[in-house]
Amino acid sequence: MTDPREEFLAGERPDDVALFLADSYVSDDRLAEFGERVEDGVLIVVDGERGRNAFEAATGTQAMQFAKSAMELEGIIEDDLTGGQCPEAPADEEHAVQFVFAFAEEQNEDVGGIYAEGDVVHAYAKCTCETAYSDKWNVPDDDA
């Protein structure tokens, strides 16, 4: 694999973070130089420290502070990290993800739960309505 996003989503880059920045949130064409242009924005995968700094520069919020606040509400974040379903969105309203911050954690059988089942992706999103929410899932096992 040579695609940073594929490697990240496969659990092969546990020291890196992924950032999705929607075009509607940040309009800076230079961002595409650092990541992958996707349908509604840019997805960047970089080492953890640089990624946290880039997240703070783009959003004005510290990454781990944001993650902690987003953990208070579970939602659904697409497994490609480019969107999600806001848990506060009524069925008749359209909400959109402004940004996503994600990291992967290696399997840890001592912790139990989904952590014992394999690598885990932790993802945190902010919606256009200002709601912050989180999701986590096991990395698919391609050997299964």
Coordinates of C-alpha atoms in Angstrom, one line a residue:
M1 CA 0.0 0.0 0.0
T2 CA 1.3 3.4 -0.8
D3 CA -1.9 5.5 -0.2
P4 CA -1.5 7.2 3.2
R5 CA -5.3 7.1 3.9
E6 CA -5.6 3.4 3.0
E7 CA -2.6 2.6 5.2
F8 CA -4.1 4.7 8.1
L9 CA -7.5 3.0 7.8
A10 CA -5.8 -0.4 7.7
G11 CA -4.1 0.3 11.1
E12 CA -0.7 0.5 9.6
R13 CA 0.1 4.1 10.7
P14 CA -0.6 4.1 14.5
D15 CA 1.7 7.1 15.1
D16 CA -0.1 9.3 12.6
V17 CA -3.4 11.2 12.6
A18 CA -5.9 11.8 9.9
L19 CA -7.6 15.2 9.3
F20 CA -10.6 15.8 7.0
L21 CA -11.3 19.5 6.4
A22 CA -14.5 20.2 4.4
D23 CA -14.3 22.8 1.6
S24 CA -17.2 24.6 3.3
Y25 CA -15.1 25.0 6.5
V26 CA -11.6 25.8 5.1
S27 CA -11.1 27.1 1.6
D28 CA -7.4 27.0 1.1
D29 CA -6.3 25.3 -2.1
R30 CA -2.8 24.9 -0.6
L31 CA -4.2 22.1 1.7
A32 CA -4.4 19.7 -1.3
E33 CA -0.6 19.9 -1.4
F34 CA -0.4 18.2 2.0
G35 CA -3.1 15.6 1.5
E36 CA -5.6 14.0 -0.8
R37 CA -8.4 15.9 -2.5
V38 CA -11.7 14.2 -1.8
E39 CA -15.2 15.0 -2.9
D40 CA -16.0 17.7 -0.4
G41 CA -12.6 18.6 1.0
V42 CA -9.1 17.5 1.8
L43 CA -8.0 14.5 3.8
I44 CA -4.5 14.7 5.3
V45 CA -2.5 11.9 7.0
V46 CA 0.6 13.1 8.9
D47 CA 2.6 12.1 11.9
G48 CA 0.8 12.7 15.2
E49 CA 2.6 15.9 16.4
R50 CA 2.4 17.7 13.0
G51 CA -1.2 16.5 12.6
R52 CA -2.3 17.9 16.0
N53 CA -0.6 21.2 15.2
A54 CA -2.2 21.3 11.7
F55 CA -5.6 20.6 13.3
E56 CA -5.2 23.4 15.8
A57 CA -4.1 25.8 13.1
A58 CA -7.1 24.9 10.9
T59 CA -9.7 24.8 13.6
G60 CA -8.5 27.0 16.4
T61 CA -9.0 24.1 18.8
Q62 CA -6.5 21.7 20.4
A63 CA -6.9 18.3 19.0
M64 CA -7.1 16.3 22.2
Q65 CA -9.3 18.9 23.8
F66 CA -11.7 18.6 20.9
A67 CA -11.6 14.8 21.0
K68 CA -12.4 14.8 24.7
S69 CA -15.5 17.0 24.2
A70 CA -16.6 15.0 21.2
M71 CA -16.4 11.7 23.2
E72 CA -19.4 12.9 25.2
L73 CA -21.8 12.2 22.2
E74 CA -21.7 9.1 19.9
G75 CA -22.5 9.5 16.3
I76 CA -21.6 7.9 13.0
I77 CA -18.5 8.9 11.1
E78 CA -18.0 7.4 7.7
D79 CA -15.2 4.8 7.6
D80 CA -13.4 6.8 4.9
L81 CA -13.3 9.8 7.4
T82 CA -15.0 12.2 4.9
G83 CA -18.4 12.6 6.5
G84 CA -20.9 11.4 9.0
Q85 CA -24.3 11.5 10.5
C86 CA -24.8 14.1 13.2
P87 CA -26.7 12.6 16.2
E88 CA -28.4 16.0 16.7
A89 CA -29.8 16.3 13.1
P90 CA -33.6 15.9 12.8
A91 CA -34.6 13.7 9.9
D92 CA -35.8 16.7 7.9
E93 CA -32.6 18.8 8.2
E94 CA -29.4 18.4 6.3
H95 CA -26.2 18.6 8.4
A96 CA -22.7 18.2 7.1
V97 CA -19.3 17.5 8.7
Q98 CA -17.0 20.5 8.9
F99 CA -13.9 18.5 10.0
V100 CA -12.8 15.1 11.3
F101 CA -9.8 14.3 13.5
A102 CA -8.8 10.6 13.8
F103 CA -6.1 8.3 15.1
A104 CA -5.6 4.6 15.2
E105 CA -4.8 2.5 18.2
E106 CA -3.1 -0.9 18.0
Q107 CA -4.9 -4.0 19.3
N108 CA -4.7 -4.3 23.1
E109 CA -6.1 -7.5 24.6
D110 CA -5.5 -6.3 28.1
V111 CA -8.1 -3.5 27.7
G112 CA -10.7 -5.9 26.4
G113 CA -13.8 -5.1 24.3
I114 CA -13.2 -3.9 20.8
Y115 CA -9.6 -3.3 21.6
A116 CA -9.0 -7.0 22.1
E117 CA -10.6 -7.7 18.7
G118 CA -8.0 -5.7 16.7
D119 CA -6.7 -2.2 15.9
V120 CA -9.3 0.6 16.6
V121 CA -9.8 3.8 14.7
H122 CA -11.0 6.7 16.9
A123 CA -12.7 9.5 14.9
Y124 CA -14.1 12.8 16.1
A125 CA -16.3 15.1 14.0
K126 CA -17.8 18.6 14.2
C127 CA -21.0 19.3 12.4
T128 CA -22.2 22.5 10.7
C129 CA -24.6 22.8 13.7
E130 CA -21.6 23.0 16.0
T131 CA -22.3 19.5 17.5
A132 CA -19.1 17.5 18.2
Y133 CA -19.4 13.7 18.2
S134 CA -17.3 10.6 18.1
D135 CA -17.2 7.1 16.6
K136 CA -14.8 4.2 16.8
W137 CA -14.5 0.9 15.0
N138 CA -12.2 -2.0 14.5
V139 CA -10.0 -2.0 11.5
P140 CA -11.2 -4.6 9.0
D141 CA -9.0 -7.7 9.1
D142 CA -8.1 -8.4 5.5
D143 CA -6.8 -11.9 6.4
A144 CA -10.2 -13.0 7.7

